[in-house]
Coordinates of C-alpha atoms in Angstrom, one line a residue:
X1 CA 18.6 -19.6 5.1
X2 CA 19.7 -17.8 8.3
X3 CA 19.7 -19.9 11.5
X4 CA 19.4 -17.9 14.7
X5 CA 22.2 -18.4 17.2
X6 CA 21.8 -17.7 21.0
X7 CA 25.5 -17.5 21.9
X8 CA 27.3 -16.0 18.9
X9 CA 29.9 -14.0 20.9
X10 CA 32.6 -16.3 22.2
X11 CA 30.1 -19.0 22.9
X12 CA 28.9 -17.1 26.0
X13 CA 25.3 -16.3 26.7
X14 CA 26.3 -13.4 29.1
X15 CA 28.6 -11.7 26.6
X16 CA 26.1 -12.3 23.7
X17 CA 23.3 -10.8 25.8
X18 CA 25.6 -7.8 26.6
X19 CA 26.2 -7.2 22.8
X20 CA 22.6 -7.8 21.9
X21 CA 21.4 -5.2 24.4
X22 CA 23.6 -2.5 22.8
X23 CA 20.8 -1.1 20.5
X24 CA 18.4 -0.9 23.4
X25 CA 20.9 0.7 25.7
X26 CA 21.9 3.2 23.0
X27 CA 18.2 4.2 22.4
X28 CA 17.5 4.6 26.1
X29 CA 20.7 6.6 26.8
X30 CA 20.1 8.9 23.9
X31 CA 16.5 9.5 24.9
X32 CA 16.8 9.6 28.7
X33 CA 20.4 10.9 29.1
X34 CA 21.4 12.9 26.1
X35 CA 17.7 13.9 25.5
X36 CA 18.0 13.4 21.8
X37 CA 14.8 13.7 19.7
X38 CA 13.0 10.4 19.7
X39 CA 13.1 9.9 15.9
X40 CA 16.9 10.5 15.8
X41 CA 17.4 8.1 18.8
X42 CA 15.3 5.5 17.0
X43 CA 17.3 5.7 13.8
X44 CA 20.6 5.5 15.7
X45 CA 19.4 2.5 17.6
X46 CA 18.2 0.9 14.3
X47 CA 21.7 1.4 12.8
X48 CA 23.2 -0.3 15.9
X49 CA 20.8 -3.2 15.7
X50 CA 21.7 -3.7 12.0
X51 CA 25.4 -3.7 12.8
X52 CA 25.0 -6.1 15.7
X53 CA 22.9 -8.5 13.6
X54 CA 25.4 -8.4 10.7
X55 CA 28.7 -8.4 12.5
X56 CA 28.0 -10.2 15.8
X57 CA 25.2 -12.6 14.8
X58 CA 26.3 -13.2 11.2
X59 CA 22.9 -12.4 9.7
X60 CA 23.3 -11.7 6.0
X61 CA 23.0 -8.0 5.3
X62 CA 20.2 -8.4 2.8
X63 CA 18.1 -10.4 5.3
X64 CA 19.0 -7.8 8.0
X65 CA 17.8 -5.0 5.8
X66 CA 14.7 -7.0 4.8
X67 CA 13.9 -7.5 8.5
X68 CA 14.1 -3.7 9.1
X69 CA 11.9 -3.0 6.1
X70 CA 9.2 -5.3 7.3
X71 CA 9.2 -3.6 10.7
X72 CA 9.0 -0.2 9.1
X73 CA 6.1 -1.4 6.9
X74 CA 4.3 -2.8 9.9
X75 CA 4.8 0.6 11.6
X76 CA 3.1 2.4 8.7
X77 CA 0.4 -0.2 8.2
X78 CA -1.6 -1.0 10.3
X79 CA -0.1 1.0 13.3
X80 CA 0.2 4.5 12.0
X81 CA -2.7 4.0 9.6
X82 CA -4.8 3.8 12.8
X83 CA -3.3 6.9 14.4
X84 CA -3.4 9.1 11.4
X85 CA -7.1 8.4 10.7
X86 CA -8.1 8.7 14.3
X87 CA -6.4 12.1 14.7
X88 CA -7.9 13.2 11.4
X89 CA -11.4 12.7 12.9
X90 CA -10.4 14.8 15.9
X91 CA -9.0 17.6 13.6
X92 CA -12.3 17.8 11.7
X93 CA -14.2 18.4 14.9
X94 CA -11.8 21.2 15.8
X95 CA -12.1 22.7 12.3
X96 CA -15.9 22.8 12.5
X97 CA -15.8 24.0 16.2
X98 CA -17.8 21.0 17.3
X99 CA -15.0 20.2 19.7
X100 CA -15.7 23.5 21.5
X101 CA -19.4 22.5 21.7
X102 CA -18.3 19.1 23.2
X103 CA -16.2 21.0 25.8
X104 CA -19.1 23.2 26.8
X105 CA -21.3 20.2 27.1
X106 CA -18.9 18.6 29.6
X107 CA -18.7 21.8 31.5
X108 CA -22.5 21.8 32.0
X109 CA -22.7 18.2 33.3
X110 CA -21.6 19.4 36.8
X111 CA -20.2 22.6 38.4
X112 CA -18.2 20.5 40.9
X113 CA -14.6 20.6 39.8
X114 CA -13.9 17.2 41.2
X115 CA -16.6 15.7 39.0
X116 CA -15.4 17.8 36.1
X117 CA -11.9 16.3 36.5
X118 CA -13.4 12.8 36.2
X119 CA -15.5 13.7 33.2
X120 CA -12.8 15.5 31.3
X121 CA -9.5 13.9 32.4
X122 CA -10.6 10.3 33.0
X123 CA -13.6 9.6 30.8
X124 CA -13.0 12.0 27.8
X125 CA -9.3 11.5 28.2
X126 CA -9.8 7.7 27.8
X127 CA -11.9 8.4 24.7
X128 CA -9.2 10.5 23.2
X129 CA -6.6 7.8 24.1
X130 CA -8.8 5.2 22.4
X131 CA -9.0 7.3 19.2
X132 CA -5.6 9.0 18.9
X133 CA -3.2 8.3 21.9
X134 CA 0.4 9.6 21.4
X135 CA 0.0 12.5 23.8
X136 CA -3.3 13.9 22.5
X137 CA -5.3 13.2 25.7
X138 CA -2.9 15.0 28.0
X139 CA -2.6 18.0 25.7
X140 CA -6.4 18.4 25.1
X141 CA -7.6 17.6 28.6
X142 CA -5.1 19.9 30.2
X143 CA -6.4 22.8 28.1
X144 CA -10.0 21.9 28.8
X145 CA -9.4 21.8 32.6
X146 CA -7.6 25.2 32.5
X147 CA -10.6 26.6 30.6
X148 CA -12.9 25.3 33.3
X149 CA -10.9 27.3 35.9
X150 CA -8.3 24.8 37.1
X151 CA -4.8 25.9 38.1
X152 CA -2.4 25.0 35.2
X153 CA -0.2 22.8 37.4
X154 CA -3.2 20.9 38.9
X155 CA -4.7 20.5 35.4
X156 CA -1.5 19.1 34.0
X157 CA -1.0 16.7 37.0
X158 CA -4.6 15.4 36.9
X159 CA -4.4 14.8 33.1
X160 CA -1.1 13.0 33.4
X161 CA -2.3 10.7 36.2
X162 CA -5.6 10.0 34.4
X163 CA -3.8 8.9 31.3
X164 CA -3.0 5.4 32.6
X165 CA -5.7 2.8 32.7
X166 CA -6.7 3.3 29.0
X167 CA -3.2 3.4 27.5
X168 CA -2.7 -0.3 26.8
X169 CA -5.8 -0.2 24.4
X170 CA -5.1 3.3 23.1
X171 CA -5.2 4.4 19.4
X172 CA -7.7 1.6 18.6
X173 CA -5.7 -1.1 20.4
X174 CA -2.4 -0.2 18.8
X175 CA -0.2 -1.3 21.7
X176 CA -1.7 -4.7 22.1
X177 CA -1.9 -5.2 18.3
X178 CA 1.9 -4.5 18.2
X179 CA 2.5 -6.7 21.2
X180 CA 0.7 -9.6 19.5
X181 CA 2.6 -9.1 16.3
X182 CA 6.1 -9.0 17.7
X183 CA 5.5 -11.9 20.1
X184 CA 3.7 -14.1 17.7
X185 CA 0.9 -14.6 20.3
X186 CA -2.8 -14.4 19.2
X187 CA -4.2 -10.9 19.6
X188 CA -7.2 -12.2 21.5
X189 CA -5.0 -14.0 24.0
X190 CA -2.8 -10.9 24.7
X191 CA -5.8 -8.5 24.9
X192 CA -7.6 -10.9 27.3
X193 CA -4.8 -10.9 29.8
X194 CA -4.2 -7.2 29.6
X195 CA -7.9 -6.8 30.1
X196 CA -7.6 -8.6 33.4
X197 CA -4.8 -6.3 34.7
X198 CA -5.5 -2.7 33.6
X199 CA -9.1 -2.7 34.8
X200 CA -7.8 -3.0 38.3
X201 CA -6.0 0.3 37.8
X202 CA -9.3 1.8 36.7
X203 CA -10.8 1.1 40.1
X204 CA -8.1 3.1 41.8
X205 CA -7.4 6.0 39.4
X206 CA -10.7 7.9 39.7
X207 CA -10.4 7.9 43.5
X208 CA -6.8 9.1 43.2
X209 CA -7.9 12.0 40.8
X210 CA -10.5 13.4 43.2
X211 CA -7.9 13.3 46.0
X212 CA -5.4 15.2 43.7
X213 CA -8.0 17.8 43.0
X214 CA -9.3 18.4 46.5
X215 CA -7.4 16.2 49.0
X216 CA -9.1 14.2 51.7
X217 CA -12.2 16.3 51.5
X218 CA -12.5 15.5 47.8
X219 CA -12.1 11.8 48.5
X220 CA -14.6 11.9 51.4
X221 CA -17.3 13.8 49.5
X222 CA -17.0 12.3 46.0
X223 CA -15.8 8.8 46.5
X224 CA -19.2 7.4 45.5
X225 CA -19.3 8.8 41.9
X226 CA -15.6 8.2 41.6
X227 CA -16.0 4.6 42.5
X228 CA -19.0 4.2 40.3
X229 CA -17.1 5.6 37.4
X230 CA -14.1 3.4 38.0
X231 CA -16.2 0.2 38.4
X232 CA -18.2 0.9 35.2
X233 CA -14.9 1.7 33.3
X234 CA -13.2 -1.5 34.6
X235 CA -16.2 -3.8 33.8
X236 CA -16.5 -2.4 30.3
X237 CA -12.8 -2.6 29.5
X238 CA -12.7 -6.2 30.8
X239 CA -15.7 -7.3 28.9
X240 CA -14.6 -5.6 25.6
X241 CA -11.0 -6.9 25.8
X242 CA -12.1 -10.4 26.6
X243 CA -15.4 -10.9 24.6
X244 CA -15.8 -8.2 22.0
X245 CA -12.8 -6.4 20.6
X246 CA -9.5 -4.9 21.8
X247 CA -10.1 -2.0 19.5
X248 CA -13.3 -1.1 21.3
X249 CA -12.1 -1.6 24.8
X250 CA -11.4 2.0 25.7
X251 CA -14.3 3.5 23.7
X252 CA -16.8 1.3 25.5
X253 CA -15.1 1.9 28.9
X254 CA -15.0 5.7 28.5
X255 CA -18.7 5.9 27.5
X256 CA -19.9 3.5 30.2
X257 CA -17.7 5.2 32.8
X258 CA -19.1 8.6 31.9
X259 CA -22.7 7.3 31.9
X260 CA -22.2 5.8 35.4
X261 CA -20.7 9.0 36.6
X262 CA -23.6 11.1 35.3
X263 CA -26.2 8.6 36.7
X264 CA -25.0 9.0 40.3
X265 CA -27.0 11.7 42.1
X266 CA -23.8 12.9 43.9
X267 CA -22.4 14.0 40.6
X268 CA -25.2 16.5 40.0
X269 CA -25.2 18.2 43.3
X270 CA -23.9 21.8 43.2
X271 CA -20.4 22.1 44.7
X272 CA -20.0 24.1 47.9
X273 CA -18.4 27.5 47.3
X274 CA -15.4 26.7 49.6
X275 CA -14.6 23.8 47.3
X276 CA -14.8 25.8 44.1
X277 CA -12.7 28.6 45.7
X278 CA -10.0 26.1 46.8
X279 CA -9.8 24.2 43.5
X280 CA -10.7 26.7 40.8
X281 CA -7.8 29.1 41.2
X282 CA -7.5 29.9 37.5
X283 CA -9.6 32.0 35.2
X284 CA -12.7 30.3 33.8
X285 CA -13.1 30.7 30.0
X286 CA -16.1 32.9 29.0
X287 CA -16.7 30.6 26.0
X288 CA -18.2 28.1 28.4
X289 CA -21.3 30.4 28.8
X290 CA -22.2 30.3 25.1
X291 CA -25.5 28.4 24.4
X292 CA -25.5 25.5 21.9
X293 CA -28.6 24.1 20.2
X294 CA -29.5 20.4 20.9
X295 CA -28.9 19.6 17.2
X296 CA -25.3 20.9 17.4
X297 CA -24.6 19.0 20.6
X298 CA -25.8 15.8 18.9
X299 CA -23.5 16.5 16.0
X300 CA -20.6 17.1 18.4
X301 CA -21.0 13.7 19.8
X302 CA -21.7 12.0 16.4
X303 CA -18.1 11.3 15.4
X304 CA -17.5 9.1 18.5
X305 CA -20.9 7.4 18.0
X306 CA -20.0 6.7 14.4
X307 CA -16.7 5.0 15.3
X308 CA -18.4 2.8 17.9
X309 CA -21.1 1.9 15.3
X310 CA -18.6 1.1 12.6
X311 CA -16.4 -1.1 14.9
X312 CA -19.5 -2.8 16.3
X313 CA -20.8 -3.7 12.9
X314 CA -17.3 -5.0 12.0
X315 CA -17.5 -7.5 14.9
X316 CA -20.6 -9.2 13.6
X317 CA -19.4 -12.7 12.6
X318 CA -20.6 -12.5 9.0
X319 CA -19.2 -9.0 8.4
X320 CA -16.0 -9.9 10.2
X321 CA -15.5 -13.0 7.9
X322 CA -16.3 -10.9 4.8
X323 CA -13.8 -8.2 5.8
X324 CA -11.1 -10.8 6.6
X325 CA -11.3 -12.1 3.0
X326 CA -9.5 -9.0 1.8
X327 CA -6.5 -9.9 4.0
X328 CA -3.4 -10.5 1.8
X329 CA -0.6 -12.8 2.9
X330 CA 2.9 -12.6 1.3
X331 CA 6.2 -14.4 1.6
X332 CA 8.4 -11.5 2.7
X333 CA 11.2 -11.0 0.1
X334 CA 14.8 -11.7 1.0
X335 CA 13.9 -13.3 4.3
X336 CA 14.3 -16.9 5.3
X337 CA 14.9 -17.3 9.0
X338 CA 14.7 -20.3 11.3
X339 CA 15.2 -20.5 15.1
X340 CA 17.9 -22.6 16.7
X341 CA 15.5 -25.6 16.6
X342 CA 14.9 -25.2 12.9
X343 CA 11.4 -23.8 13.1
X344 CA 10.6 -21.0 10.5
X345 CA 10.3 -17.5 12.0
X346 CA 6.9 -15.8 11.8
X347 CA 8.5 -12.9 10.0
X348 CA 9.0 -15.0 6.9
X349 CA 5.3 -14.3 6.1
X350 CA 3.6 -10.9 6.2
X351 CA -0.2 -10.4 6.5
X352 CA -1.8 -7.2 5.2
X353 CA -5.4 -6.8 6.6
X354 CA -6.4 -4.2 4.1
X355 CA -10.0 -3.7 5.1
X356 CA -10.5 -5.4 8.5
X357 CA -7.7 -3.3 10.2
X358 CA -8.7 -0.7 12.7
X359 CA -7.3 2.2 10.6
X360 CA -9.5 1.4 7.6
X361 CA -12.6 1.2 9.9
X362 CA -11.7 4.6 11.4
X363 CA -11.3 6.0 7.9
X364 CA -14.9 4.8 7.1
X365 CA -16.1 6.5 10.3
X366 CA -14.1 9.6 9.3
X367 CA -15.8 9.9 5.9
X368 CA -19.2 9.6 7.7
X369 CA -18.1 12.2 10.2
X370 CA -17.2 14.6 7.4
X371 CA -20.7 14.2 6.0
X372 CA -22.4 14.6 9.3
X373 CA -20.4 17.7 10.3
X374 CA -20.7 19.2 6.8
X375 CA -17.0 19.2 6.0
X376 CA -16.3 19.7 2.3
X377 CA -14.4 16.9 0.6
X378 CA -11.5 19.3 -0.3
X379 CA -11.3 20.4 3.4
X380 CA -11.4 16.9 4.7
X381 CA -8.5 15.8 2.4
X382 CA -6.6 19.0 3.4
X383 CA -7.1 18.1 7.1
X384 CA -5.9 14.5 6.5
X385 CA -2.7 15.7 4.9
X386 CA -2.2 18.2 7.7
X387 CA -2.5 15.3 10.1
X388 CA 0.2 13.4 8.3
X389 CA 2.4 16.5 8.4
X390 CA 1.7 17.0 12.1
X391 CA 2.7 13.4 12.9
X392 CA 5.8 13.4 10.6
X393 CA 8.3 13.0 13.4
X394 CA 6.1 10.4 15.3
X395 CA 5.8 8.5 12.0
X396 CA 9.6 8.4 11.7
X397 CA 10.0 7.4 15.4
X398 CA 7.5 4.6 15.2
X399 CA 8.8 3.1 11.9
X400 CA 12.4 3.2 13.2
X401 CA 11.6 1.7 16.5
X402 CA 9.6 -1.1 14.9
X403 CA 12.3 -1.7 12.3
X404 CA 14.8 -2.0 15.3
X405 CA 12.5 -4.4 17.1
X406 CA 12.1 -6.6 14.0
X407 CA 15.9 -6.7 13.4
X408 CA 16.5 -7.7 17.0
X409 CA 13.7 -10.3 16.9
X410 CA 14.6 -12.0 13.6
X411 CA 18.4 -11.9 14.1
X412 CA 18.0 -13.6 17.5
X413 CA 19.2 -10.7 19.7
X414 CA 15.9 -10.6 21.6
X415 CA 16.0 -14.4 22.2
X416 CA 19.5 -14.1 23.6
X417 CA 18.5 -11.4 26.0
X418 CA 15.4 -13.3 26.9
X419 CA 17.3 -16.5 27.8
X420 CA 19.7 -14.4 29.9
X421 CA 17.0 -12.5 31.7
X422 CA 15.2 -15.8 32.4
X423 CA 17.8 -16.5 35.0
X424 CA 15.8 -14.2 37.3
X425 CA 13.4 -17.2 37.7
X426 CA 10.4 -16.5 39.9
X427 CA 11.5 -12.9 40.3
X428 CA 10.8 -12.4 36.6
X429 CA 7.1 -11.9 37.3
X430 CA 7.9 -8.9 39.5
X431 CA 10.4 -7.4 37.2
X432 CA 8.3 -7.8 34.0
X433 CA 6.0 -4.8 34.6
X434 CA 9.1 -2.7 35.6
X435 CA 10.7 -3.4 32.2
X436 CA 7.6 -2.1 30.4
X437 CA 7.4 0.9 32.7
X438 CA 11.0 1.7 32.0
X439 CA 10.4 1.4 28.3
X440 CA 7.5 3.8 28.3
X441 CA 9.1 6.2 30.7
X442 CA 11.9 6.6 28.2
X443 CA 10.1 6.2 24.8
X444 CA 6.8 7.8 25.8
X445 CA 4.9 5.1 24.0
X446 CA 3.4 1.8 25.2
X447 CA 3.5 0.7 21.5
X448 CA 7.3 1.3 21.3
X449 CA 7.9 -0.4 24.6
X450 CA 5.9 -3.5 23.5
X451 CA 7.8 -3.5 20.2
X452 CA 11.2 -3.3 22.0
X453 CA 10.6 -5.7 24.9
X454 CA 7.6 -7.9 23.9
X455 CA 9.6 -10.8 22.3
X456 CA 12.2 -10.6 25.1
X457 CA 9.4 -11.1 27.7
X458 CA 8.0 -14.1 25.9
X459 CA 11.4 -15.8 25.5
X460 CA 12.2 -15.2 29.2
X461 CA 8.8 -16.5 30.2
X462 CA 9.3 -19.8 28.2
X463 CA 12.8 -20.3 29.6
X464 CA 11.6 -19.8 33.2
X465 CA 8.4 -21.8 33.0
X466 CA 6.1 -18.8 33.4
X467 CA 3.1 -18.0 31.1
X468 CA 4.3 -16.1 28.0
X469 CA 0.9 -14.4 27.7
X470 CA 1.2 -13.2 31.3
X471 CA 4.6 -11.6 30.9
X472 CA 3.8 -10.1 27.5
X473 CA 0.7 -8.5 29.0
X474 CA 2.6 -7.4 32.0
X475 CA 5.0 -5.5 29.8
X476 CA 2.1 -3.4 28.4
X477 CA 0.2 -3.1 31.7
X478 CA 3.3 -2.0 33.6
X479 CA 4.2 0.3 30.7
X480 CA 1.0 2.4 31.1
X481 CA 2.3 3.6 34.4
X482 CA 5.4 5.0 32.8
X483 CA 3.4 7.3 30.5
X484 CA 2.9 10.0 33.1
X485 CA 6.7 10.5 33.8
X486 CA 7.9 10.2 30.2
X487 CA 9.7 13.4 29.0
X488 CA 7.5 13.6 25.9
X489 CA 4.3 13.6 27.9
X490 CA 5.6 16.0 30.5
X491 CA 6.7 18.4 27.8
X492 CA 3.3 18.1 26.1
X493 CA 1.5 18.9 29.3
X494 CA 3.7 21.9 30.1
X495 CA 3.3 23.3 26.6
X496 CA -0.5 22.8 26.7
X497 CA -1.0 24.9 29.9
X498 CA 1.8 27.4 29.5
X499 CA 4.3 25.9 31.9
X500 CA 7.2 25.6 29.5
X501 CA 10.4 24.7 31.3
X502 CA 8.7 23.4 34.4
X503 CA 8.7 19.7 33.4
X504 CA 10.8 19.0 36.6
X505 CA 8.1 20.4 38.8
X506 CA 5.5 18.1 37.2
X507 CA 7.8 15.1 37.4
X508 CA 8.2 15.5 41.1
X509 CA 4.4 15.7 41.6
X510 CA 3.6 12.6 39.5
X511 CA 6.6 10.3 40.1
X512 CA 5.4 9.0 43.5
X513 CA 2.0 8.0 42.0
X514 CA 3.7 6.4 39.1
X515 CA 6.0 4.3 41.4
X516 CA 3.2 3.5 43.8
X517 CA 0.8 2.2 41.1
X518 CA 3.7 0.3 39.5
X519 CA 4.3 -1.5 42.7
X520 CA 0.6 -2.5 42.8
X521 CA 0.8 -3.8 39.2
X522 CA 4.0 -5.8 40.0
X523 CA 2.2 -7.5 42.9
X524 CA -0.8 -8.2 40.7
X525 CA 1.4 -9.9 38.1
X526 CA 3.3 -11.9 40.8
X527 CA -0.1 -13.0 42.2
X528 CA -1.3 -14.0 38.8
X529 CA 1.8 -16.1 38.3
X530 CA 0.9 -18.2 41.4
X531 CA -2.3 -19.9 42.5
X532 CA -3.1 -16.8 44.6
X533 CA -4.4 -14.9 41.6
X534 CA -3.8 -17.4 38.9
X535 CA -7.6 -18.0 38.7
X536 CA -7.9 -14.5 37.1
X537 CA -6.2 -15.6 33.9
X538 CA -8.1 -17.1 31.0

């Protein structure tokens, strides 16, 4: 049995916290300073965490290795199982050219570039974030906006800023699922609190987007559809996260937001020529003028409808209980850890939700998609394998970061840092979203930031008397605002629109908005930690 110790270094909490923080510091310096590739930085940080656990904390090497193995397995299943299958569905739509049909369908909804920015970057971007995440929304939406005639820089900035409100529930809820796992908090509790924070961003972001596209004139002339879109998105995200399913939060929000946007008469008014001339400074793609049959348009939307249908059926109580019966629970080998009070660590047991997990449900929807789009089984398998190959470095990054997180959590490193950080007292509520923001800004992933800092936030909350659920959620909600300034996302945006090497230009344009929205989120969390906004929490 391994008993976690909070002050293993010279009996000092401060020195122990300094040593425990080394793996995180190494990862952040290698990513942000040295600009090492993420998977190499993750592996280096994992090695540092293993050495700290073994040499400083006295965790037996077999238990340390077992902790890392469990984190890596969790990274593969269910986390990457979701991402691979979701991206596979998208690749099949590209292969059959139904994605092009979908793009043309969006282009015909309105000729007003400000409305097009909301439809493509905010609504469709949220749908892509819900299904795939990991940079896909920024890359795809940037290209679509350039095809519609947007200037490449403006297209990239709009796509980056839009990729905020949906991030916490992206990739079929992967960030909140990870957060629940590493903190030991129930998924429904974590999702519920996040679902009472990020919808507030959704009210603001559409208004910000039309201002980015067309300045004060854009805000003055299109605030009604922008607000309608934001309110619908926020209501749907709140309702799904609290009462339906975290996995469906962004899908429902994206669809309802788009529906509300199209329903507002302002959205269908032709744009004045001065507006189009001022905004559409690029070259419009001639492919947008091709005609598509109604049948093909329906098929283009079918994959997303199938995913919604499969997840909705899976939430029916009888079906949910039946799927849950396939969950396997194991005593994880070579692992016997207790906390300083003698309570067994949650990592001693590992649950494998074979069928009920989001990735398997997306796989079912993907098989149905292949049938509807007429994709031959051999081609579908080939696309699935190509997806795995495309994500090979992301797979290595996620597994190494989660292995690092599990070693830090189970060895007691995260608990030591949490107890030390708890000294911030009431100020912890303000700093909590900043920690998540910093983690995502460096790692490029809300999932990774939650894996790294989730347990730390919960420990600090318990020591300072704050709500563990609030600070855990704040880590994820603050993190979404670091996405637009992460080097990975900036590089993806530049590569997508042909601005390679101009990441610095984009950073200067989006950084003020990232910091401004972060301040808003910090104030929201501070308010929720007091009676002022405490009524918002479940």
